[in-house]
CSV table of C-alpha atoms and ligand atoms in Angstrom, one decimal:
chain,number,residue,atom,x,y,z
A,1,UNK,CA,0.0,0.0,0.0
A,2,UNK,CA,1.5,3.4,-0.9
A,3,UNK,CA,0.5,5.7,1.9
A,4,UNK,CA,2.4,8.9,2.1
A,5,UNK,CA,3.6,9.0,5.7
A,6,UNK,CA,6.4,10.8,7.4
A,7,UNK,CA,9.5,8.8,8.0
A,8,UNK,CA,11.9,11.8,7.7
A,9,UNK,CA,13.0,14.3,10.3
A,10,UNK,CA,11.4,17.8,9.9
A,11,UNK,CA,14.6,19.4,8.7
A,12,UNK,CA,14.9,17.0,5.8
A,13,UNK,CA,11.2,17.5,4.8
A,14,UNK,CA,11.8,21.3,5.0
A,15,UNK,CA,14.9,21.0,2.8
A,16,UNK,CA,13.1,19.0,0.2
A,17,UNK,CA,10.1,21.4,0.3
A,18,UNK,CA,12.5,24.4,0.0
A,19,UNK,CA,14.2,22.8,-3.0
A,20,UNK,CA,11.2,21.7,-5.0
A,21,UNK,CA,7.9,23.1,-3.8
A,22,UNK,CA,6.6,26.6,-4.9
A,23,UNK,CA,4.0,27.8,-2.4
A,24,UNK,CA,1.0,30.0,-3.2
A,25,UNK,CA,1.1,33.7,-2.0
A,26,UNK,CA,4.5,33.1,-0.4
A,27,UNK,CA,8.0,34.7,-0.6
A,28,UNK,CA,9.7,31.5,-1.6
A,29,UNK,CA,13.3,32.3,-0.6
A,30,UNK,CA,12.2,33.8,2.8
A,31,UNK,CA,10.2,30.6,3.6
A,32,UNK,CA,13.0,28.4,2.4
A,33,UNK,CA,15.4,30.1,4.8
A,34,UNK,CA,13.0,30.0,7.7
A,35,UNK,CA,11.7,26.4,7.2
A,36,UNK,CA,8.1,25.5,6.5
A,37,UNK,CA,5.7,24.0,9.1
A,38,UNK,CA,4.7,20.5,8.1
A,39,UNK,CA,1.2,19.4,9.0
A,40,UNK,CA,0.6,15.7,9.4
A,41,UNK,CA,-2.9,14.9,10.7
A,42,UNK,CA,-6.3,16.5,11.3
A,43,UNK,CA,-9.3,15.6,13.5
A,44,UNK,CA,-12.2,17.9,14.2
A,45,UNK,CA,-10.7,21.4,14.7
A,46,UNK,CA,-7.3,20.0,15.6
A,47,UNK,CA,-4.1,19.6,13.6
A,48,UNK,CA,-0.8,17.9,14.3
A,49,UNK,CA,2.6,18.8,12.9
A,50,UNK,CA,5.9,16.9,12.6
A,51,UNK,CA,7.2,18.5,15.8
A,52,UNK,CA,4.4,16.9,17.9
A,53,UNK,CA,2.4,20.2,18.3
A,54,UNK,CA,-1.4,20.0,18.7
A,55,UNK,CA,-2.7,23.1,17.0
A,56,UNK,CA,-6.3,24.5,17.1
A,57,UNK,CA,-7.1,25.5,13.5
A,58,UNK,CA,-9.3,28.6,13.7
A,59,UNK,CA,-9.3,28.9,9.9
A,60,UNK,CA,-10.7,25.5,9.0
A,61,UNK,CA,-7.8,25.1,6.6
A,62,UNK,CA,-8.5,27.9,4.1
A,63,UNK,CA,-12.1,28.6,5.2
A,64,UNK,CA,-13.2,25.2,3.9
A,65,UNK,CA,-13.2,22.3,6.4
A,66,UNK,CA,-16.8,23.0,7.5
A,67,UNK,CA,-17.5,19.6,9.0
A,68,UNK,CA,-14.1,19.3,10.6
A,69,UNK,CA,-11.1,17.1,9.7
A,70,UNK,CA,-10.9,13.4,9.6
A,71,UNK,CA,-14.5,12.2,9.0
A,72,UNK,CA,-14.3,8.5,7.9
A,73,UNK,CA,-17.6,8.7,6.1
A,74,UNK,CA,-16.1,10.9,3.4
A,75,UNK,CA,-13.1,8.6,3.0
A,76,UNK,CA,-15.5,5.7,2.5
A,77,UNK,CA,-17.6,7.6,0.0
A,78,UNK,CA,-14.4,8.4,-2.0
A,79,UNK,CA,-13.2,4.8,-1.9
A,80,UNK,CA,-16.6,3.4,-2.9
A,81,UNK,CA,-16.9,5.9,-5.8
A,82,UNK,CA,-13.4,5.2,-7.1
A,83,UNK,CA,-14.1,1.5,-7.2
A,84,UNK,CA,-17.5,2.0,-8.9
A,85,UNK,CA,-16.6,4.7,-11.5
A,86,UNK,CA,-13.3,6.5,-10.8
A,87,UNK,CA,-13.8,9.0,-13.6
A,88,UNK,CA,-16.1,9.9,-16.4
A,89,UNK,CA,-16.9,13.2,-17.9
A,90,UNK,CA,-20.1,15.2,-18.4
A,91,UNK,CA,-19.4,16.4,-21.9
A,92,UNK,CA,-20.9,15.0,-25.1
A,93,UNK,CA,-24.3,14.0,-23.8
A,94,UNK,CA,-23.2,11.8,-21.0
A,95,UNK,CA,-23.4,12.1,-17.2
A,96,UNK,CA,-23.1,9.9,-14.1
A,97,UNK,CA,-25.1,9.3,-10.9
A,98,UNK,CA,-22.9,11.5,-8.5
A,99,UNK,CA,-23.1,14.6,-10.7
A,100,UNK,CA,-26.9,14.1,-11.1
A,101,UNK,CA,-27.5,13.6,-7.4
A,102,UNK,CA,-25.3,16.5,-6.4
A,103,UNK,CA,-26.8,19.0,-8.9
A,104,UNK,CA,-30.3,18.0,-7.6
A,105,UNK,CA,-29.2,18.3,-4.0
A,106,UNK,CA,-27.8,21.8,-4.6
A,107,UNK,CA,-30.9,22.9,-6.4
A,108,UNK,CA,-32.9,21.7,-3.3
A,109,UNK,CA,-30.7,23.6,-0.9
A,110,UNK,CA,-30.2,26.8,-2.9
A,111,UNK,CA,-32.8,29.5,-2.4
A,112,UNK,CA,-35.4,30.7,-5.0
A,113,UNK,CA,-35.1,29.5,-8.6
A,114,UNK,CA,-31.3,28.7,-8.4
A,115,UNK,CA,-32.0,25.3,-9.8
A,116,UNK,CA,-29.1,24.6,-12.2
A,117,UNK,CA,-25.4,23.7,-11.5
A,118,UNK,CA,-22.4,24.1,-13.7
A,119,UNK,CA,-19.6,22.2,-12.0
A,120,UNK,CA,-15.9,23.3,-11.7
A,121,UNK,CA,-12.9,22.1,-9.8
A,122,UNK,CA,-12.5,25.2,-7.7
A,123,UNK,CA,-14.0,28.6,-6.8
A,124,UNK,CA,-11.7,30.4,-9.3
A,125,UNK,CA,-12.8,28.1,-12.1
A,126,UNK,CA,-16.4,28.6,-11.2
A,127,UNK,CA,-16.0,32.4,-11.3
A,128,UNK,CA,-14.4,32.0,-14.8
A,129,UNK,CA,-17.5,30.1,-15.7
A,130,UNK,CA,-19.6,33.0,-14.5
A,131,UNK,CA,-17.7,35.6,-16.6
A,132,UNK,CA,-18.3,33.5,-19.8
A,133,UNK,CA,-21.9,32.6,-18.8
A,134,UNK,CA,-23.1,36.1,-18.2
A,135,UNK,CA,-21.5,37.5,-21.3
A,136,UNK,CA,-23.0,34.6,-23.3
A,137,UNK,CA,-26.4,35.3,-21.7
A,138,UNK,CA,-26.5,38.9,-22.8
A,139,UNK,CA,-25.1,38.1,-26.3
A,140,UNK,CA,-28.0,35.6,-26.8
A,141,UNK,CA,-30.4,38.3,-25.6
A,142,UNK,CA,-29.1,40.5,-28.4
A,143,UNK,CA,-26.9,42.7,-26.2
A,144,UNK,CA,-23.3,41.6,-27.0
A,145,UNK,CA,-21.9,44.9,-25.6
A,146,UNK,CA,-23.2,44.0,-22.1
A,147,UNK,CA,-19.8,42.5,-21.1
A,148,UNK,CA,-18.4,44.5,-18.2
A,149,UNK,CA,-18.6,42.9,-14.7
A,150,UNK,CA,-18.3,45.2,-11.7
A,151,UNK,CA,-16.5,43.9,-8.6
A,152,UNK,CA,-15.1,45.6,-5.6
A,153,UNK,CA,-11.7,46.8,-4.4
A,154,UNK,CA,-10.4,44.3,-1.8
A,155,UNK,CA,-12.9,41.7,-3.0
A,156,UNK,CA,-11.5,38.2,-3.6
A,157,UNK,CA,-12.8,35.9,-6.3
A,158,UNK,CA,-9.9,33.6,-7.0
A,159,UNK,CA,-6.5,33.3,-8.6
A,160,UNK,CA,-7.1,32.4,-12.3
A,161,UNK,CA,-6.9,35.3,-14.7
A,162,UNK,CA,-10.7,35.7,-14.5
A,163,UNK,CA,-10.9,35.3,-10.8
A,164,UNK,CA,-8.0,37.6,-10.0
A,165,UNK,CA,-9.5,40.3,-12.4
A,166,UNK,CA,-12.9,40.2,-10.7
A,167,UNK,CA,-11.2,40.5,-7.4
A,168,UNK,CA,-9.9,43.8,-6.3
A,169,UNK,CA,-6.5,42.9,-4.9
A,170,UNK,CA,-4.0,45.4,-6.4
A,171,UNK,CA,-1.1,43.1,-5.5
A,172,UNK,CA,-2.6,40.4,-7.7
A,173,UNK,CA,-3.3,42.7,-10.6
A,174,UNK,CA,0.3,43.7,-10.5
A,175,UNK,CA,1.4,40.1,-11.0
A,176,UNK,CA,0.1,39.2,-14.5
A,177,UNK,CA,-2.4,41.9,-15.3
A,178,UNK,CA,-6.1,41.8,-15.8
A,179,UNK,CA,-8.6,40.6,-18.4
A,180,UNK,CA,-10.7,43.2,-20.2
A,181,UNK,CA,-14.1,44.6,-19.3
A,182,UNK,CA,-13.9,44.4,-15.5
A,183,UNK,CA,-14.4,47.4,-13.2
A,184,UNK,CA,-14.3,47.9,-9.5
A,185,UNK,CA,-16.0,50.1,-6.9
A,186,UNK,CA,-15.2,50.8,-3.3
A,187,UNK,CA,-15.8,48.2,-0.5
A,188,UNK,CA,-18.2,48.7,2.4
A,189,UNK,CA,-15.4,48.7,4.9
A,190,UNK,CA,-16.7,51.2,7.5
A,191,UNK,CA,-14.1,50.6,10.2
A,192,UNK,CA,-11.1,51.5,7.9
A,193,UNK,CA,-12.7,53.9,5.5
A,194,UNK,CA,-15.9,55.3,7.1
A,195,UNK,CA,-14.3,58.2,9.0
A,196,UNK,CA,-16.9,60.2,10.9
A,197,UNK,CA,-19.8,59.0,8.7
A,198,UNK,CA,-22.4,56.8,10.4
A,199,UNK,CA,-22.0,53.1,9.3
A,200,UNK,CA,-25.6,53.0,7.8
A,201,UNK,CA,-24.9,56.1,5.8
A,202,UNK,CA,-21.5,54.8,4.7
A,203,UNK,CA,-23.1,51.6,3.6
A,204,UNK,CA,-25.5,53.5,1.3
A,205,UNK,CA,-22.7,55.6,-0.1
A,206,UNK,CA,-20.6,52.6,-1.0
A,207,UNK,CA,-23.6,50.8,-2.6
A,208,UNK,CA,-24.4,53.9,-4.6
A,209,UNK,CA,-21.0,53.8,-6.2
A,210,UNK,CA,-22.4,50.9,-8.1
A,211,UNK,CA,-25.1,53.1,-9.6
A,212,UNK,CA,-22.5,55.7,-10.5
A,213,UNK,CA,-20.3,53.1,-12.1
A,214,UNK,CA,-23.2,51.7,-14.1
A,215,UNK,CA,-24.1,55.2,-15.4
A,216,UNK,CA,-20.5,56.0,-16.1
A,217,UNK,CA,-20.0,52.8,-18.2
A,218,UNK,CA,-23.5,52.9,-19.7
A,219,UNK,CA,-26.1,50.4,-18.6
A,220,UNK,CA,-25.9,48.9,-22.1
A,221,UNK,CA,-22.3,47.8,-21.4
A,222,UNK,CA,-22.7,46.3,-17.9
A,223,UNK,CA,-23.4,42.6,-17.5
A,224,UNK,CA,-23.3,41.9,-13.8
A,225,UNK,CA,-22.1,42.8,-10.3
A,226,UNK,CA,-20.2,40.3,-8.2
A,227,UNK,CA,-19.6,40.4,-4.5
A,228,UNK,CA,-19.0,38.2,-1.5
A,229,UNK,CA,-22.0,38.5,1.0
A,230,UNK,CA,-19.3,39.0,3.6
A,231,UNK,CA,-15.8,39.7,2.3
A,232,UNK,CA,-13.5,36.9,3.5
A,233,UNK,CA,-9.9,37.1,2.3
A,234,UNK,CA,-10.2,40.9,2.4
A,235,UNK,CA,-10.4,40.7,6.2
A,236,UNK,CA,-13.9,39.5,7.2
A,237,UNK,CA,-15.6,42.8,6.4
A,238,UNK,CA,-19.2,42.8,7.5
A,239,UNK,CA,-21.1,45.4,5.5
A,240,UNK,CA,-23.4,47.9,7.2
A,241,UNK,CA,-27.0,46.8,7.2
A,242,UNK,CA,-28.0,49.3,4.5
A,243,UNK,CA,-25.5,48.0,2.0
A,244,UNK,CA,-26.9,44.9,0.4
A,245,UNK,CA,-30.5,46.1,0.2
A,246,UNK,CA,-29.3,49.1,-1.8
A,247,UNK,CA,-27.1,46.9,-4.1
A,248,UNK,CA,-30.1,44.7,-4.7
A,249,UNK,CA,-32.3,47.7,-5.5
A,250,UNK,CA,-29.7,49.1,-8.0
A,251,UNK,CA,-29.2,45.7,-9.7
A,252,UNK,CA,-33.0,45.3,-10.0
A,253,UNK,CA,-33.5,48.8,-11.3
A,254,UNK,CA,-30.9,48.6,-14.0
A,255,UNK,CA,-31.5,45.0,-14.9
A,256,UNK,CA,-27.9,44.0,-13.9
A,257,UNK,CA,-27.2,40.4,-13.0
A,258,UNK,CA,-26.2,39.8,-9.4
A,259,UNK,CA,-23.6,37.2,-8.6
A,260,UNK,CA,-23.1,36.2,-5.0
A,261,UNK,CA,-19.7,34.7,-4.5
A,262,UNK,CA,-20.5,32.2,-1.7
A,263,UNK,CA,-17.2,30.3,-1.8
A,264,UNK,CA,-16.6,31.1,1.8
A,265,UNK,CA,-20.1,32.1,3.0
A,266,UNK,CA,-21.8,29.0,1.6
A,267,UNK,CA,-22.7,25.8,3.5
A,268,UNK,CA,-23.4,27.2,6.9
A,269,UNK,CA,-20.6,29.6,7.5
A,270,UNK,CA,-22.8,32.6,8.3
A,271,UNK,CA,-25.5,30.6,10.2
A,272,UNK,CA,-27.7,30.0,7.2
A,273,UNK,CA,-27.1,27.6,4.3
A,274,UNK,CA,-25.9,30.6,2.2
A,275,UNK,CA,-24.6,34.1,3.0
A,276,UNK,CA,-27.2,35.7,0.7
A,277,UNK,CA,-29.9,34.4,3.0
A,278,UNK,CA,-28.1,36.1,6.0
A,279,UNK,CA,-27.8,39.3,4.0
A,280,UNK,CA,-31.3,39.1,2.5
A,281,UNK,CA,-30.3,39.2,-1.2
A,282,UNK,CA,-31.5,37.3,-4.3
A,283,UNK,CA,-28.7,36.6,-6.6
A,284,UNK,CA,-29.0,35.2,-10.2
A,285,UNK,CA,-25.9,33.1,-9.7
A,286,UNK,CA,-24.0,31.8,-6.7
A,287,UNK,CA,-20.4,30.7,-6.8
A,288,UNK,CA,-19.7,27.8,-4.5
A,289,UNK,CA,-16.6,25.7,-3.6
A,290,UNK,CA,-14.7,25.1,-0.3
A,291,UNK,CA,-17.5,24.0,2.2
A,292,UNK,CA,-19.3,22.2,-0.7
A,293,UNK,CA,-17.0,19.2,0.1
A,294,UNK,CA,-15.6,20.6,3.3
A,295,UNK,CA,-12.3,20.7,1.4
A,296,UNK,CA,-12.0,16.9,1.2
A,297,UNK,CA,-12.1,17.0,-2.5
A,298,UNK,CA,-11.5,19.9,-4.9
A,299,UNK,CA,-14.9,20.9,-6.3
A,300,UNK,CA,-16.7,24.1,-7.1
A,301,UNK,CA,-19.6,25.3,-9.2
A,302,UNK,CA,-22.0,28.0,-10.3
A,303,UNK,CA,-25.6,27.6,-9.2
A,304,UNK,CA,-27.6,29.4,-11.8
A,305,UNK,CA,-31.2,30.7,-12.0
A,306,UNK,CA,-33.9,29.3,-14.3
A,307,UNK,CA,-33.9,32.3,-16.7
A,308,UNK,CA,-30.1,32.2,-17.4
A,309,UNK,CA,-29.9,28.4,-17.6
A,310,UNK,CA,-32.9,28.2,-20.0
A,311,UNK,CA,-31.7,31.1,-22.2
A,312,UNK,CA,-28.2,29.6,-22.5
A,313,UNK,CA,-29.6,26.1,-22.9
A,314,UNK,CA,-32.0,27.0,-25.7
A,315,UNK,CA,-29.3,28.7,-27.8
A,316,UNK,CA,-27.1,25.8,-28.8
A,317,UNK,CA,-23.8,24.7,-27.4
A,318,UNK,CA,-22.2,26.7,-24.5
A,319,UNK,CA,-18.6,26.3,-25.4
A,320,UNK,CA,-17.2,25.9,-22.0
A,321,UNK,CA,-16.3,23.1,-19.5
A,322,UNK,CA,-13.5,21.5,-17.5
A,323,UNK,CA,-12.2,17.9,-17.7
A,324,UNK,CA,-13.2,17.6,-14.0
A,325,UNK,CA,-16.6,19.4,-14.2
A,326,UNK,CA,-18.7,17.2,-11.9
A,327,UNK,CA,-15.9,14.7,-11.2
A,328,UNK,CA,-17.6,11.6,-9.8
A,329,UNK,CA,-15.4,11.1,-6.7
A,330,UNK,CA,-15.5,14.8,-5.8
A,331,UNK,CA,-19.3,14.8,-6.3
A,332,UNK,CA,-19.8,11.7,-4.2
A,333,UNK,CA,-17.7,13.2,-1.4
A,334,UNK,CA,-19.6,16.5,-1.6
A,335,UNK,CA,-22.9,14.6,-1.4
A,336,UNK,CA,-21.7,12.8,1.8
A,337,UNK,CA,-20.5,16.1,3.2
A,338,UNK,CA,-24.0,17.7,2.6
A,339,UNK,CA,-25.7,14.7,4.1
A,340,UNK,CA,-23.6,15.2,7.3
A,341,UNK,CA,-24.3,18.9,7.3
A,342,UNK,CA,-28.0,18.3,7.0
A,343,UNK,CA,-28.5,15.2,9.2
A,344,UNK,CA,-26.3,16.5,12.0
A,345,UNK,CA,-28.1,19.9,11.8
A,346,UNK,CA,-24.8,21.7,11.7
A,347,UNK,CA,-26.2,24.9,10.2
A,348,UNK,CA,-28.7,25.1,13.0
A,349,UNK,CA,-25.9,24.5,15.5
A,350,UNK,CA,-23.9,27.4,14.1
A,351,UNK,CA,-26.9,29.7,14.3
A,352,UNK,CA,-28.4,28.6,17.6
A,353,UNK,CA,-25.4,27.4,19.7
A,354,UNK,CA,-21.9,28.1,18.4
A,355,UNK,CA,-22.5,31.7,17.2
A,356,UNK,CA,-24.2,33.0,20.4
A,357,UNK,CA,-21.6,31.3,22.6
A,358,UNK,CA,-18.7,32.5,20.5
A,359,UNK,CA,-20.0,36.0,19.9
A,360,UNK,CA,-20.1,37.0,23.6
A,361,UNK,CA,-16.5,35.9,24.1
A,362,UNK,CA,-15.2,37.2,20.7
A,363,UNK,CA,-16.7,40.6,21.3
A,364,UNK,CA,-15.1,40.8,24.7
A,365,UNK,CA,-11.7,40.8,22.9
A,366,UNK,CA,-12.5,44.5,22.0
A,367,UNK,CA,-11.7,45.2,25.7
A,368,UNK,CA,-8.0,44.3,24.9
A,369,UNK,CA,-5.9,47.5,24.5
A,370,UNK,CA,-4.8,46.4,21.0
A,371,UNK,CA,-8.3,45.7,19.6
A,372,UNK,CA,-10.4,48.4,18.0
A,373,UNK,CA,-13.3,46.2,16.8
A,374,UNK,CA,-14.4,42.6,17.1
A,375,UNK,CA,-17.0,41.2,14.6
A,376,UNK,CA,-18.5,37.8,14.2
A,377,UNK,CA,-21.1,36.6,11.7
A,378,UNK,CA,-22.0,33.0,12.1
A,379,UNK,CA,-18.5,31.5,12.5
A,380,UNK,CA,-16.5,34.0,10.6
A,381,UNK,CA,-14.9,36.7,12.6
A,382,UNK,CA,-12.4,39.5,12.6
A,383,UNK,CA,-10.6,41.8,15.0
A,384,UNK,CA,-9.0,45.1,14.0
A,385,UNK,CA,-5.7,45.9,15.7
A,386,UNK,CA,-5.1,49.5,16.4
A,387,UNK,CA,-2.7,51.8,18.3
A,388,UNK,CA,-5.6,54.1,19.2
A,389,UNK,CA,-9.1,52.6,19.9
A,390,UNK,CA,-10.8,55.9,20.1
A,391,UNK,CA,-9.8,57.1,16.6
A,392,UNK,CA,-9.6,53.7,14.9
A,393,UNK,CA,-6.1,54.8,13.9
A,394,UNK,CA,-3.8,52.7,11.6
A,395,UNK,CA,-0.3,51.8,12.8
A,396,UNK,CA,2.7,54.0,11.6
A,397,UNK,CA,4.5,50.7,10.5
A,398,UNK,CA,3.8,49.4,7.0
A,399,UNK,CA,0.4,47.7,6.9
A,400,UNK,CA,0.6,44.1,8.0
A,401,UNK,CA,3.7,44.5,10.2
A,402,UNK,CA,1.6,44.2,13.4
A,403,UNK,CA,-0.8,41.6,12.0
A,404,UNK,CA,2.2,39.4,11.1
A,405,UNK,CA,3.7,39.7,14.6
A,406,UNK,CA,0.3,38.8,16.1
A,407,UNK,CA,0.0,35.8,13.7
A,408,UNK,CA,3.4,34.6,14.8
A,409,UNK,CA,2.4,34.8,18.4
A,410,UNK,CA,-0.7,32.8,17.7
A,411,UNK,CA,1.4,30.2,15.8
A,412,UNK,CA,3.8,30.0,18.7
A,413,UNK,CA,0.7,29.4,21.0
A,414,UNK,CA,-0.6,26.6,18.7
A,415,UNK,CA,-3.5,28.7,17.4
A,416,UNK,CA,-3.9,29.2,13.7
A,417,UNK,CA,-5.4,32.7,13.2
A,418,UNK,CA,-4.7,34.5,10.0
A,419,UNK,CA,-3.9,38.2,9.5
A,420,UNK,CA,-5.0,40.4,6.6
A,421,UNK,CA,-3.0,43.6,7.0
A,422,UNK,CA,-3.5,44.5,10.6
A,423,UNK,CA,-6.7,42.6,11.0
A,424,UNK,CA,-6.9,39.1,12.5
A,425,UNK,CA,-9.5,36.7,11.2
A,426,UNK,CA,-11.0,33.4,12.0
A,427,UNK,CA,-13.3,30.9,10.3
A,428,UNK,CA,-13.2,27.7,12.4
A,429,UNK,CA,-14.8,24.4,11.5
A,430,UNK,CA,-18.6,24.7,12.1
A,431,UNK,CA,-18.5,21.7,14.5
A,432,UNK,CA,-16.3,23.6,17.0
A,433,UNK,CA,-17.5,22.8,20.6
A,434,UNK,CA,-18.0,25.4,23.4
A,435,UNK,CA,-15.0,23.9,25.1
A,436,UNK,CA,-12.9,24.3,22.0
A,437,UNK,CA,-14.2,27.9,21.6
A,438,UNK,CA,-12.9,28.6,25.2
A,439,UNK,CA,-9.5,27.2,24.3
A,440,UNK,CA,-9.4,29.3,21.1
A,441,UNK,CA,-10.3,32.5,23.0
A,442,UNK,CA,-7.8,31.8,25.7
A,443,UNK,CA,-5.0,31.3,23.2
A,444,UNK,CA,-6.1,34.5,21.4
A,445,UNK,CA,-5.9,36.5,24.6
A,446,UNK,CA,-2.4,35.2,25.4
A,447,UNK,CA,-1.2,35.9,21.9
A,448,UNK,CA,-2.7,39.4,21.9
A,449,UNK,CA,-1.0,40.1,25.2
A,450,UNK,CA,2.4,38.9,23.9
A,451,UNK,CA,1.9,40.9,20.8
A,452,UNK,CA,1.1,44.0,22.8
A,453,UNK,CA,4.1,43.6,25.0
A,454,UNK,CA,6.4,43.3,22.0
A,455,UNK,CA,4.9,46.3,20.2
A,456,UNK,CA,5.4,48.4,23.3
A,457,UNK,CA,9.0,47.1,23.7
A,458,UNK,CA,9.8,47.9,20.0
A,459,UNK,CA,8.0,51.3,19.9
A,460,UNK,CA,5.4,50.1,17.4
A,461,UNK,CA,2.3,51.3,19.3
A,462,UNK,CA,2.4,54.4,17.2
A,463,UNK,CA,-0.4,55.9,15.0
A,464,UNK,CA,0.0,56.7,11.4
I,501,PXG,N1,-14.2,33.3,-4.2
I,501,PXG,C1,-14.0,33.5,-2.9
I,501,PXG,C2,-15.0,34.4,-2.1
I,501,PXG,C3,-12.9,32.9,-2.2
I,501,PXG,O1,-12.7,33.2,-0.9
I,501,PXG,C4,-12.3,31.9,-4.3
I,501,PXG,C5,-13.4,32.5,-4.9
I,501,PXG,C6,-11.4,31.0,-5.2
I,501,PXG,O2,-11.6,29.7,-4.8
I,501,PXG,P1,-10.4,28.7,-5.1
I,501,PXG,O3,-11.0,27.3,-4.8
I,501,PXG,O4,-10.1,28.8,-6.6
I,501,PXG,O5,-9.2,29.0,-4.3
I,501,PXG,C7,-12.0,32.1,-2.9
I,501,PXG,C8,-10.8,31.5,-2.3
I,501,PXG,C9,-7.1,33.6,2.0
I,501,PXG,C10,-7.5,32.8,0.9
I,501,PXG,O6,-5.9,33.9,2.1
I,501,PXG,C11,-8.8,32.8,0.4
I,501,PXG,C12,-9.1,32.0,-0.6
I,501,PXG,C13,-8.2,31.2,-1.3
I,501,PXG,C14,-6.9,31.2,-0.8
I,501,PXG,C15,-6.5,32.0,0.2
I,501,PXG,O7,-7.9,34.1,2.7
I,501,PXG,N2,-10.4,32.0,-1.1
């Protein structure tokens, strides 16, 4: 049996990794010099590394392990499916049972008339599908100029050319450029950008940038707006309550398609099946991935409304698809994941138990001298680090300096909490127990204290 297990000392693994493995979003040489951390096992919310540490993973991998690590049912589903039909495609008028069953299940779970699924291997691929699908839709409707898709600065929609272009991460645009006919508006990030304006008013202002952009580009040229119900990779930015209703009004008024990128917010993360339900919006397309299989297999997709699916379906071939669209093993694993989410009532657990328990403790972190704001929606949370709580000031050091120090302290305390600039973010497995929440919070306090001590010692508690 060829099981990849660890027979080597950590230093040898690190040397091989440094020599041959290029890591995503990583300064390769710096990591090679420092030595990478090697993760070996996962169970529930816990990870082990080669040094024998037991780490609480407050990020559920990369926001994806919704049901927790190590569920044998998913391994069994994968093994069964590999033996039965390890691969077949869904091109050329064929299909297979896992793809049929998963598409039907997603249509049942998705709100409204989102009844049709185009499968992909990841969230990025699904967003590339969306670009081609909405442009095709408007072309069939006799409006081939309706091509531009509007996203948001600091939005994240993936790392393919299409996904990175829809996203509003300038650092990504600098590496490789952008595709054509994409525009961006400001983000509803009141804490960092709202100044003295009330959050509700700021939410309306940022939403109305969409209207201004549509008018500037000409409604005849705009195909769709895309947004994450709650921005994830941008720093878990919860929009003011006025924001999404106004975006919905503008999309409806101008007949612009609304794409909700649910790659992070889908499958229970916000305390409902989908983030658009939490935010009260009705998208024409939802992008899904991550929690769809709890990350046990790479799979994503676009869940599409009746009107778009029927219009595109009636117009001949849609010349688009991936070798692994609806991969049978990935689909079987996703189905088993959805069964567990549903039968174990995990979404209800997030809403009724985990979120209320966590929220009280998470919000108490704003009493820490380093924390300006603590937010939690369902089980995605953020804290803003600041040298001055009253003014919500930024640090004088380059953005991310303090966040990185805090993340290192968390790592040292066996807590995986990410930083985005000088915000700390969490997104733990949805099955995290109250006892594990206590451990997470305790380690977060210790790490914040250590970070604070170090910032004071190094003279970094200074406002911009
Ligand atoms: N949309 C959203 C909202 C995402 O968060 C993608 C699309 C792309 O999915 P794939 O499966 O192609 O990665 C994502 C992915 C981070 C981080 O640092 C976030 C993601 C991926 C990698 C890192 O927070 N989100």
